[in-house]
mmCIF file with all atom_site columns, C-alpha atoms in Angstrom:
data_model
loop_
_atom_site.group_PDB
_atom_site.id
_atom_site.type_symbol
_atom_site.label_atom_id
_atom_site.label_alt_id
_atom_site.label_comp_id
_atom_site.label_asym_id
_atom_site.label_entity_id
_atom_site.label_seq_id
_atom_site.pdbx_PDB_ins_code
_atom_site.Cartn_x
_atom_site.Cartn_y
_atom_site.Cartn_z
_atom_site.occupancy
_atom_site.B_iso_or_equiv
_atom_site.pdbx_formal_charge
_atom_site.auth_seq_id
_atom_site.auth_comp_id
_atom_site.auth_asym_id
_atom_site.auth_atom_id
_atom_site.pdbx_PDB_model_num
ATOM 1   C CA . MET A 1 1   ? 69.194 223.398 -10.485 1.00 0.00 ? 20  MET A CA 1
ATOM 2   C CA . LEU A 1 2   ? 65.325 222.383 -11.237 1.00 0.00 ? 21  LEU A CA 1
ATOM 3   C CA . CYS A 1 3   ? 67.028 223.283 -14.557 1.00 0.00 ? 22  CYS A CA 1
ATOM 4   C CA . LEU A 1 4   ? 68.431 219.922 -15.013 1.00 0.00 ? 23  LEU A CA 1
ATOM 5   C CA . SER A 1 5   ? 65.241 217.793 -14.239 1.00 0.00 ? 24  SER A CA 1
ATOM 6   C CA . PRO A 1 6   ? 63.412 215.349 -16.611 1.00 0.00 ? 25  PRO A CA 1
ATOM 7   C CA . LEU A 1 7   ? 60.849 218.259 -16.456 1.00 0.00 ? 26  LEU A CA 1
ATOM 8   C CA . ALA A 1 8   ? 63.429 220.823 -17.848 1.00 0.00 ? 27  ALA A CA 1
ATOM 9   C CA . SER A 1 9   ? 61.397 220.948 -20.901 1.00 0.00 ? 28  SER A CA 1
ATOM 10  C CA . ALA A 1 10  ? 58.152 222.188 -19.142 1.00 0.00 ? 29  ALA A CA 1
ATOM 11  C CA . LEU A 1 11  ? 60.015 224.857 -17.307 1.00 0.00 ? 30  LEU A CA 1
ATOM 12  C CA . THR A 1 12  ? 60.402 228.105 -18.576 1.00 0.00 ? 31  THR A CA 1
ATOM 13  C CA . LEU A 1 13  ? 63.224 230.328 -17.815 1.00 0.00 ? 32  LEU A CA 1
ATOM 14  C CA . GLU A 1 14  ? 60.979 232.815 -16.143 1.00 0.00 ? 33  GLU A CA 1
ATOM 15  C CA . GLN A 1 15  ? 59.825 229.647 -13.742 1.00 0.00 ? 34  GLN A CA 1
ATOM 16  C CA . ALA A 1 16  ? 63.447 228.634 -13.554 1.00 0.00 ? 35  ALA A CA 1
ATOM 17  C CA . PHE A 1 17  ? 64.697 232.354 -12.674 1.00 0.00 ? 36  PHE A CA 1
ATOM 18  C CA . ASP A 1 18  ? 62.025 232.755 -9.917  1.00 0.00 ? 37  ASP A CA 1
ATOM 19  C CA . ALA A 1 19  ? 62.833 229.023 -8.061  1.00 0.00 ? 38  ALA A CA 1
ATOM 20  C CA . ALA A 1 20  ? 66.631 230.781 -7.863  1.00 0.00 ? 39  ALA A CA 1
ATOM 21  C CA . LEU A 1 21  ? 65.152 233.479 -6.419  1.00 0.00 ? 40  LEU A CA 1
ATOM 22  C CA . ARG A 1 22  ? 63.808 231.801 -4.113  1.00 0.00 ? 41  ARG A CA 1
ATOM 23  C CA . HIS A 1 23  ? 66.140 228.877 -3.561  1.00 0.00 ? 42  HIS A CA 1
ATOM 24  C CA . GLU A 1 24  ? 69.915 229.977 -4.228  1.00 0.00 ? 43  GLU A CA 1
ATOM 25  C CA . PRO A 1 25  ? 71.772 229.829 -1.126  1.00 0.00 ? 44  PRO A CA 1
ATOM 26  C CA . GLU A 1 26  ? 74.266 232.690 -2.381  1.00 0.00 ? 45  GLU A CA 1
ATOM 27  C CA . PHE A 1 27  ? 71.488 234.669 -3.757  1.00 0.00 ? 46  PHE A CA 1
ATOM 28  C CA . GLN A 1 28  ? 69.597 234.328 -0.137  1.00 0.00 ? 47  GLN A CA 1
ATOM 29  C CA . ALA A 1 29  ? 72.930 235.135 1.347   1.00 0.00 ? 48  ALA A CA 1
ATOM 30  C CA . ALA A 1 30  ? 73.283 238.220 -0.721  1.00 0.00 ? 49  ALA A CA 1
ATOM 31  C CA . ILE A 1 31  ? 69.811 239.114 0.615   1.00 0.00 ? 50  ILE A CA 1
ATOM 32  C CA . HIS A 1 32  ? 70.685 239.519 3.990   1.00 0.00 ? 51  HIS A CA 1
ATOM 33  C CA . ASP A 1 33  ? 74.407 240.835 3.512   1.00 0.00 ? 52  ASP A CA 1
ATOM 34  C CA . ARG A 1 34  ? 71.908 243.955 2.027   1.00 0.00 ? 53  ARG A CA 1
ATOM 35  C CA . ARG A 1 35  ? 69.442 243.720 4.856   1.00 0.00 ? 54  ARG A CA 1
ATOM 36  C CA . ALA A 1 36  ? 72.428 244.066 7.189   1.00 0.00 ? 55  ALA A CA 1
ATOM 37  C CA . ALA A 1 37  ? 74.004 246.458 5.232   1.00 0.00 ? 56  ALA A CA 1
ATOM 38  C CA . GLY A 1 38  ? 70.786 248.578 5.224   1.00 0.00 ? 57  GLY A CA 1
ATOM 39  C CA . GLU A 1 39  ? 71.159 249.188 9.251   1.00 0.00 ? 58  GLU A CA 1
ATOM 40  C CA . PHE A 1 40  ? 74.999 250.710 8.956   1.00 0.00 ? 59  PHE A CA 1
ATOM 41  C CA . LYS A 1 41  ? 73.170 253.651 7.339   1.00 0.00 ? 60  LYS A CA 1
ATOM 42  C CA . VAL A 1 42  ? 70.449 253.820 10.087  1.00 0.00 ? 61  VAL A CA 1
ATOM 43  C CA . LEU A 1 43  ? 73.358 253.008 12.647  1.00 0.00 ? 62  LEU A CA 1
ATOM 44  C CA . GLY A 1 44  ? 75.237 256.149 11.245  1.00 0.00 ? 63  GLY A CA 1
ATOM 45  C CA . ARG A 1 45  ? 72.488 258.394 11.095  1.00 0.00 ? 64  ARG A CA 1
ATOM 46  C CA . ALA A 1 46  ? 71.763 257.729 15.042  1.00 0.00 ? 65  ALA A CA 1
ATOM 47  C CA . ASN A 1 47  ? 75.074 259.212 16.038  1.00 0.00 ? 66  ASN A CA 1
ATOM 48  C CA . LEU A 1 48  ? 73.700 262.486 15.255  1.00 0.00 ? 67  LEU A CA 1
ATOM 49  C CA . LEU A 1 49  ? 70.699 262.294 17.412  1.00 0.00 ? 68  LEU A CA 1
ATOM 50  C CA . PRO A 1 50  ? 70.300 263.995 20.554  1.00 0.00 ? 69  PRO A CA 1
ATOM 51  C CA . THR A 1 51  ? 70.832 261.222 23.363  1.00 0.00 ? 70  THR A CA 1
ATOM 52  C CA . LEU A 1 52  ? 68.551 261.207 26.161  1.00 0.00 ? 71  LEU A CA 1
ATOM 53  C CA . ALA A 1 53  ? 69.308 259.364 29.595  1.00 0.00 ? 72  ALA A CA 1
ATOM 54  C CA . TYR A 1 54  ? 66.636 258.636 32.604  1.00 0.00 ? 73  TYR A CA 1
ATOM 55  C CA . SER A 1 55  ? 68.142 257.155 35.771  1.00 0.00 ? 74  SER A CA 1
ATOM 56  C CA . TYR A 1 56  ? 66.130 256.792 39.275  1.00 0.00 ? 75  TYR A CA 1
ATOM 57  C CA . SER A 1 57  ? 67.264 255.517 42.430  1.00 0.00 ? 76  SER A CA 1
ATOM 58  C CA . TRP A 1 58  ? 65.968 255.286 46.033  1.00 0.00 ? 77  TRP A CA 1
ATOM 59  C CA . GLY A 1 59  ? 67.811 254.056 49.413  1.00 0.00 ? 78  GLY A CA 1
ATOM 60  C CA . LYS A 1 60  ? 66.037 253.387 52.843  1.00 0.00 ? 79  LYS A CA 1
ATOM 61  C CA . ASN A 1 61  ? 68.485 255.336 55.529  1.00 0.00 ? 80  ASN A CA 1
ATOM 62  C CA . TRP A 1 62  ? 68.916 254.888 59.092  1.00 0.00 ? 81  TRP A CA 1
ATOM 63  C CA . SER A 1 63  ? 71.004 256.837 61.529  1.00 0.00 ? 82  SER A CA 1
ATOM 64  C CA . GLU A 1 64  ? 71.167 257.764 65.031  1.00 0.00 ? 83  GLU A CA 1
ATOM 65  C CA . VAL A 1 65  ? 72.135 260.939 65.865  1.00 0.00 ? 84  VAL A CA 1
ATOM 66  C CA . GLU A 1 66  ? 73.523 262.280 69.385  1.00 0.00 ? 85  GLU A CA 1
ATOM 67  C CA . GLN A 1 67  ? 73.361 265.457 70.658  1.00 0.00 ? 86  GLN A CA 1
ATOM 68  C CA . ASP A 1 68  ? 74.431 267.550 73.381  1.00 0.00 ? 87  ASP A CA 1
ATOM 69  C CA . SER A 1 69  ? 71.437 269.512 74.769  1.00 0.00 ? 88  SER A CA 1
ATOM 70  C CA . LEU A 1 70  ? 71.080 271.016 78.521  1.00 0.00 ? 89  LEU A CA 1
ATOM 71  C CA . PHE A 1 71  ? 69.414 268.348 79.996  1.00 0.00 ? 90  PHE A CA 1
ATOM 72  C CA . GLY A 1 72  ? 72.207 265.948 78.793  1.00 0.00 ? 91  GLY A CA 1
ATOM 73  C CA . PRO A 1 73  ? 72.914 263.747 75.365  1.00 0.00 ? 92  PRO A CA 1
ATOM 74  C CA . VAL A 1 74  ? 70.050 263.393 73.337  1.00 0.00 ? 93  VAL A CA 1
ATOM 75  C CA . THR A 1 75  ? 69.840 260.650 71.179  1.00 0.00 ? 94  THR A CA 1
ATOM 76  C CA . GLU A 1 76  ? 67.790 260.962 68.027  1.00 0.00 ? 95  GLU A CA 1
ATOM 77  C CA . GLU A 1 77  ? 66.987 257.743 65.967  1.00 0.00 ? 96  GLU A CA 1
ATOM 78  C CA . ARG A 1 78  ? 66.473 258.955 61.733  1.00 0.00 ? 97  ARG A CA 1
ATOM 79  C CA . ASP A 1 79  ? 64.781 256.160 59.360  1.00 0.00 ? 98  ASP A CA 1
ATOM 80  C CA . TYR A 1 80  ? 63.501 257.513 56.240  1.00 0.00 ? 99  TYR A CA 1
ATOM 81  C CA . ARG A 1 81  ? 63.856 256.781 52.445  1.00 0.00 ? 100 ARG A CA 1
ATOM 82  C CA . SER A 1 82  ? 65.303 258.791 49.622  1.00 0.00 ? 101 SER A CA 1
ATOM 83  C CA . TYR A 1 83  ? 64.804 258.937 45.790  1.00 0.00 ? 102 TYR A CA 1
ATOM 84  C CA . SER A 1 84  ? 66.527 260.399 43.230  1.00 0.00 ? 103 SER A CA 1
ATOM 85  C CA . SER A 1 85  ? 65.502 260.731 39.692  1.00 0.00 ? 104 SER A CA 1
ATOM 86  C CA . SER A 1 86  ? 66.929 262.884 37.066  1.00 0.00 ? 105 SER A CA 1
ATOM 87  C CA . LEU A 1 87  ? 66.405 263.007 33.069  1.00 0.00 ? 106 LEU A CA 1
ATOM 88  C CA . ARG A 1 88  ? 69.915 263.997 30.497  1.00 0.00 ? 107 ARG A CA 1
ATOM 89  C CA . LEU A 1 89  ? 69.507 265.334 27.058  1.00 0.00 ? 108 LEU A CA 1
ATOM 90  C CA . GLU A 1 90  ? 72.435 266.291 25.179  1.00 0.00 ? 109 GLU A CA 1
ATOM 91  C CA . GLN A 1 91  ? 72.877 266.914 21.818  1.00 0.00 ? 110 GLN A CA 1
ATOM 92  C CA . PRO A 1 92  ? 76.491 268.156 20.730  1.00 0.00 ? 111 PRO A CA 1
ATOM 93  C CA . LEU A 1 93  ? 76.866 271.525 18.493  1.00 0.00 ? 112 LEU A CA 1
ATOM 94  C CA . PHE A 1 94  ? 79.379 269.991 16.009  1.00 0.00 ? 113 PHE A CA 1
ATOM 95  C CA . ASP A 1 95  ? 80.693 265.864 15.944  1.00 0.00 ? 114 ASP A CA 1
ATOM 96  C CA . TYR A 1 96  ? 82.772 265.355 13.243  1.00 0.00 ? 115 TYR A CA 1
ATOM 97  C CA . GLY A 1 97  ? 83.279 261.926 14.601  1.00 0.00 ? 116 GLY A CA 1
ATOM 98  C CA . ALA A 1 98  ? 79.388 261.599 14.202  1.00 0.00 ? 117 ALA A CA 1
ATOM 99  C CA . TRP A 1 99  ? 79.724 263.064 10.541  1.00 0.00 ? 118 TRP A CA 1
ATOM 100 C CA . VAL A 1 100 ? 82.313 260.767 9.420   1.00 0.00 ? 119 VAL A CA 1
ATOM 101 C CA . ALA A 1 101 ? 80.263 257.388 10.998  1.00 0.00 ? 120 ALA A CA 1
ATOM 102 C CA . ARG A 1 102 ? 77.393 259.176 9.106   1.00 0.00 ? 121 ARG A CA 1
ATOM 103 C CA . ASP A 1 103 ? 79.091 259.173 6.012   1.00 0.00 ? 122 ASP A CA 1
ATOM 104 C CA . ILE A 1 104 ? 80.206 255.395 6.573   1.00 0.00 ? 123 ILE A CA 1
ATOM 105 C CA . GLY A 1 105 ? 77.388 254.236 6.891   1.00 0.00 ? 124 GLY A CA 1
ATOM 106 C CA . ARG A 1 106 ? 75.727 255.393 4.101   1.00 0.00 ? 125 ARG A CA 1
ATOM 107 C CA . LEU A 1 107 ? 78.544 254.240 1.818   1.00 0.00 ? 126 LEU A CA 1
ATOM 108 C CA . ARG A 1 108 ? 78.642 250.856 3.345   1.00 0.00 ? 127 ARG A CA 1
ATOM 109 C CA . ALA A 1 109 ? 74.888 250.477 2.414   1.00 0.00 ? 128 ALA A CA 1
ATOM 110 C CA . ALA A 1 110 ? 75.597 251.616 -1.410  1.00 0.00 ? 129 ALA A CA 1
ATOM 111 C CA . ARG A 1 111 ? 78.164 249.415 -1.336  1.00 0.00 ? 130 ARG A CA 1
ATOM 112 C CA . ALA A 1 112 ? 76.031 246.355 -0.081  1.00 0.00 ? 131 ALA A CA 1
ATOM 113 C CA . GLU A 1 113 ? 73.773 247.727 -2.371  1.00 0.00 ? 132 GLU A CA 1
ATOM 114 C CA . LEU A 1 114 ? 76.120 247.518 -5.572  1.00 0.00 ? 133 LEU A CA 1
ATOM 115 C CA . GLU A 1 115 ? 77.248 243.912 -4.336  1.00 0.00 ? 134 GLU A CA 1
ATOM 116 C CA . PHE A 1 116 ? 73.393 242.570 -4.271  1.00 0.00 ? 135 PHE A CA 1
ATOM 117 C CA . GLU A 1 117 ? 73.075 244.246 -7.843  1.00 0.00 ? 136 GLU A CA 1
ATOM 118 C CA . ALA A 1 118 ? 76.511 242.234 -9.014  1.00 0.00 ? 137 ALA A CA 1
ATOM 119 C CA . ARG A 1 119 ? 74.993 238.743 -7.637  1.00 0.00 ? 138 ARG A CA 1
ATOM 120 C CA . LEU A 1 120 ? 71.972 239.130 -9.088  1.00 0.00 ? 139 LEU A CA 1
ATOM 121 C CA . GLN A 1 121 ? 73.082 239.747 -12.862 1.00 0.00 ? 140 GLN A CA 1
ATOM 122 C CA . GLU A 1 122 ? 75.539 236.540 -12.099 1.00 0.00 ? 141 GLU A CA 1
ATOM 123 C CA . LEU A 1 123 ? 72.623 234.762 -10.696 1.00 0.00 ? 142 LEU A CA 1
ATOM 124 C CA . VAL A 1 124 ? 70.520 235.984 -14.116 1.00 0.00 ? 143 VAL A CA 1
ATOM 125 C CA . VAL A 1 125 ? 73.818 234.960 -16.229 1.00 0.00 ? 144 VAL A CA 1
ATOM 126 C CA . LYS A 1 126 ? 73.802 231.250 -14.576 1.00 0.00 ? 145 LYS A CA 1
ATOM 127 C CA . VAL A 1 127 ? 70.335 230.221 -14.432 1.00 0.00 ? 146 VAL A CA 1
ATOM 128 C CA . SER A 1 128 ? 70.178 231.585 -18.346 1.00 0.00 ? 147 SER A CA 1
ATOM 129 C CA . ARG A 1 129 ? 73.606 229.590 -19.291 1.00 0.00 ? 148 ARG A CA 1
ATOM 130 C CA . ALA A 1 130 ? 71.789 226.655 -17.116 1.00 0.00 ? 149 ALA A CA 1
ATOM 131 C CA . TYR A 1 131 ? 68.770 227.023 -19.329 1.00 0.00 ? 150 TYR A CA 1
ATOM 132 C CA . THR A 1 132 ? 70.206 227.401 -22.293 1.00 0.00 ? 151 THR A CA 1
ATOM 133 C CA . ASP A 1 133 ? 72.871 224.708 -22.089 1.00 0.00 ? 152 ASP A CA 1
ATOM 134 C CA . THR A 1 134 ? 69.648 222.316 -20.955 1.00 0.00 ? 153 THR A CA 1
ATOM 135 C CA . LEU A 1 135 ? 67.944 223.640 -23.878 1.00 0.00 ? 154 LEU A CA 1
ATOM 136 C CA . VAL A 1 136 ? 71.114 222.542 -26.463 1.00 0.00 ? 155 VAL A CA 1
ATOM 137 C CA . ALA A 1 137 ? 71.369 218.913 -24.495 1.00 0.00 ? 156 ALA A CA 1
ATOM 138 C CA . TRP A 1 138 ? 67.393 218.404 -25.011 1.00 0.00 ? 157 TRP A CA 1
ATOM 139 C CA . SER A 1 139 ? 68.059 218.986 -28.394 1.00 0.00 ? 158 SER A CA 1
ATOM 140 C CA . ARG A 1 140 ? 70.995 217.076 -28.982 1.00 0.00 ? 159 ARG A CA 1
ATOM 141 C CA . ARG A 1 141 ? 69.507 214.363 -27.424 1.00 0.00 ? 160 ARG A CA 1
ATOM 142 C CA . ARG A 1 142 ? 66.416 214.753 -29.938 1.00 0.00 ? 161 ARG A CA 1
ATOM 143 C CA . TRP A 1 143 ? 68.700 214.679 -32.932 1.00 0.00 ? 162 TRP A CA 1
ATOM 144 C CA . ALA A 1 144 ? 70.684 211.510 -31.770 1.00 0.00 ? 163 ALA A CA 1
ATOM 145 C CA . ARG A 1 145 ? 67.323 209.803 -31.750 1.00 0.00 ? 164 ARG A CA 1
ATOM 146 C CA . GLU A 1 146 ? 66.534 210.514 -35.390 1.00 0.00 ? 165 GLU A CA 1
ATOM 147 C CA . GLN A 1 147 ? 69.964 209.820 -36.118 1.00 0.00 ? 166 GLN A CA 1
ATOM 148 C CA . THR A 1 148 ? 69.457 206.687 -34.875 1.00 0.00 ? 167 THR A CA 1
ATOM 149 C CA . SER A 1 149 ? 65.999 206.200 -36.158 1.00 0.00 ? 168 SER A CA 1
ATOM 150 C CA . VAL A 1 150 ? 67.694 207.359 -39.471 1.00 0.00 ? 169 VAL A CA 1
ATOM 151 C CA . LEU A 1 151 ? 70.126 204.945 -39.519 1.00 0.00 ? 170 LEU A CA 1
ATOM 152 C CA . LYS A 1 152 ? 68.031 201.965 -38.359 1.00 0.00 ? 171 LYS A CA 1
ATOM 153 C CA . ALA A 1 153 ? 66.308 202.727 -41.536 1.00 0.00 ? 172 ALA A CA 1
ATOM 154 C CA . LEU A 1 154 ? 69.107 203.143 -43.609 1.00 0.00 ? 173 LEU A CA 1
ATOM 155 C CA . LEU A 1 155 ? 70.892 199.958 -42.528 1.00 0.00 ? 174 LEU A CA 1
ATOM 156 C CA . GLU A 1 156 ? 67.411 197.824 -42.895 1.00 0.00 ? 175 GLU A CA 1
ATOM 157 C CA . ARG A 1 157 ? 67.099 199.655 -46.713 1.00 0.00 ? 176 ARG A CA 1
ATOM 158 C CA . ASN A 1 158 ? 71.445 198.941 -47.546 1.00 0.00 ? 177 ASN A CA 1
ATOM 159 C CA . GLU A 1 159 ? 70.697 194.991 -46.279 1.00 0.00 ? 178 GLU A CA 1
ATOM 160 C CA . ALA A 1 160 ? 67.822 194.702 -47.984 1.00 0.00 ? 179 ALA A CA 1
ATOM 161 C CA . LEU A 1 161 ? 69.430 196.413 -51.901 1.00 0.00 ? 180 LEU A CA 1
ATOM 162 C CA . ARG A 1 162 ? 72.626 193.998 -50.707 1.00 0.00 ? 181 ARG A CA 1
ATOM 163 C CA . LYS A 1 163 ? 70.430 190.732 -50.692 1.00 0.00 ? 182 LYS A CA 1
ATOM 164 C CA . ALA A 1 164 ? 68.570 192.268 -53.833 1.00 0.00 ? 183 ALA A CA 1
ATOM 165 C CA . GLY A 1 165 ? 71.933 192.573 -55.301 1.00 0.00 ? 184 GLY A CA 1
ATOM 166 C CA . GLU A 1 166 ? 72.251 196.227 -55.984 1.00 0.00 ? 185 GLU A CA 1
ATOM 167 C CA . GLY A 1 167 ? 73.883 196.877 -52.765 1.00 0.00 ? 186 GLY A CA 1
ATOM 168 C CA . THR A 1 168 ? 77.480 196.461 -51.694 1.00 0.00 ? 187 THR A CA 1
ATOM 169 C CA . LEU A 1 169 ? 78.766 195.066 -48.168 1.00 0.00 ? 188 LEU A CA 1
ATOM 170 C CA . THR A 1 170 ? 80.665 198.216 -47.921 1.00 0.00 ? 189 THR A CA 1
ATOM 171 C CA . GLU A 1 171 ? 77.479 200.681 -47.617 1.00 0.00 ? 190 GLU A CA 1
ATOM 172 C CA . VAL A 1 172 ? 76.186 198.194 -45.075 1.00 0.00 ? 191 VAL A CA 1
ATOM 173 C CA . LEU A 1 173 ? 79.528 198.201 -43.153 1.00 0.00 ? 192 LEU A CA 1
ATOM 174 C CA . GLU A 1 174 ? 79.551 202.113 -42.962 1.00 0.00 ? 193 GLU A CA 1
ATOM 175 C CA . THR A 1 175 ? 75.766 202.383 -42.056 1.00 0.00 ? 194 THR A CA 1
ATOM 176 C CA . ARG A 1 176 ? 76.501 199.842 -38.850 1.00 0.00 ? 195 ARG A CA 1
ATOM 177 C CA . SER A 1 177 ? 79.392 202.341 -37.896 1.00 0.00 ? 196 SER A CA 1
ATOM 178 C CA . GLY A 1 178 ? 76.982 205.100 -37.664 1.00 0.00 ? 197 GLY A CA 1
ATOM 179 C CA . SER A 1 179 ? 78.495 206.955 -40.839 1.00 0.00 ? 198 SER A CA 1
ATOM 180 C CA . PRO A 1 180 ? 75.923 207.167 -43.748 1.00 0.00 ? 199 PRO A CA 1
ATOM 181 C CA . PRO A 1 181 ? 76.991 205.679 -46.690 1.00 0.00 ? 200 PRO A CA 1
ATOM 182 C CA . ARG A 1 182 ? 78.357 207.770 -49.975 1.00 0.00 ? 201 ARG A CA 1
ATOM 183 C CA . SER A 1 183 ? 75.634 208.201 -52.243 1.00 0.00 ? 202 SER A CA 1
ATOM 184 C CA . ARG A 1 184 ? 76.254 206.480 -55.091 1.00 0.00 ? 203 ARG A CA 1
ATOM 185 C CA . ARG A 1 185 ? 76.006 207.551 -58.173 1.00 0.00 ? 204 ARG A CA 1
ATOM 186 C CA . ARG A 1 186 ? 73.922 206.197 -61.306 1.00 0.00 ? 205 ARG A CA 1
ATOM 187 C CA . TRP A 1 187 ? 74.905 207.094 -64.360 1.00 0.00 ? 206 TRP A CA 1
ATOM 188 C CA . PRO A 1 188 ? 72.536 206.265 -67.236 1.00 0.00 ? 207 PRO A CA 1
ATOM 189 C CA . ASN A 1 189 ? 73.465 203.361 -69.242 1.00 0.00 ? 208 ASN A CA 1
ATOM 190 C CA . ALA A 1 190 ? 75.462 204.216 -72.260 1.00 0.00 ? 209 ALA A CA 1
ATOM 191 C CA . VAL A 1 191 ? 73.508 203.536 -75.980 1.00 0.00 ? 210 VAL A CA 1
#
């Protein structure tokens, strides 16, 4: 994620969330699933609409007809074209299957909407967790750098005190190991 880059300190939570909305593959899949499921509602409602069918055909006919007449058989050639077109509109008065299909489509669309909302909430949690984990890591890193600089300064001080005869080797070794030495109690000189 973008939050884990070295520039995370310059990235706000809102920017991280916007980037995740645009680029996170699981969320992009959820967007497309939601869009596809929305079509089930439309398809279910379409089952209740009337159906309209139009057909058109044409043909070329040729025939030879022979008939008996008073003057003998007469042959007549017939060559013509025929055309046919029809328009049919159907609307069932009640189709229980169409009503059920409409309800199923509506329910599938509602389910997809709920799944989308769940994936959106998952994305919010995922981005928030990544962002806060990054901030904690940066904070720990900064704290470790400060701790290191404090230990270096304390080591220099303890070594200087030891050379001057006021410090102990134990304090220097404790500082080198990374744990600050126990504070020495200085008792006022008894008179």
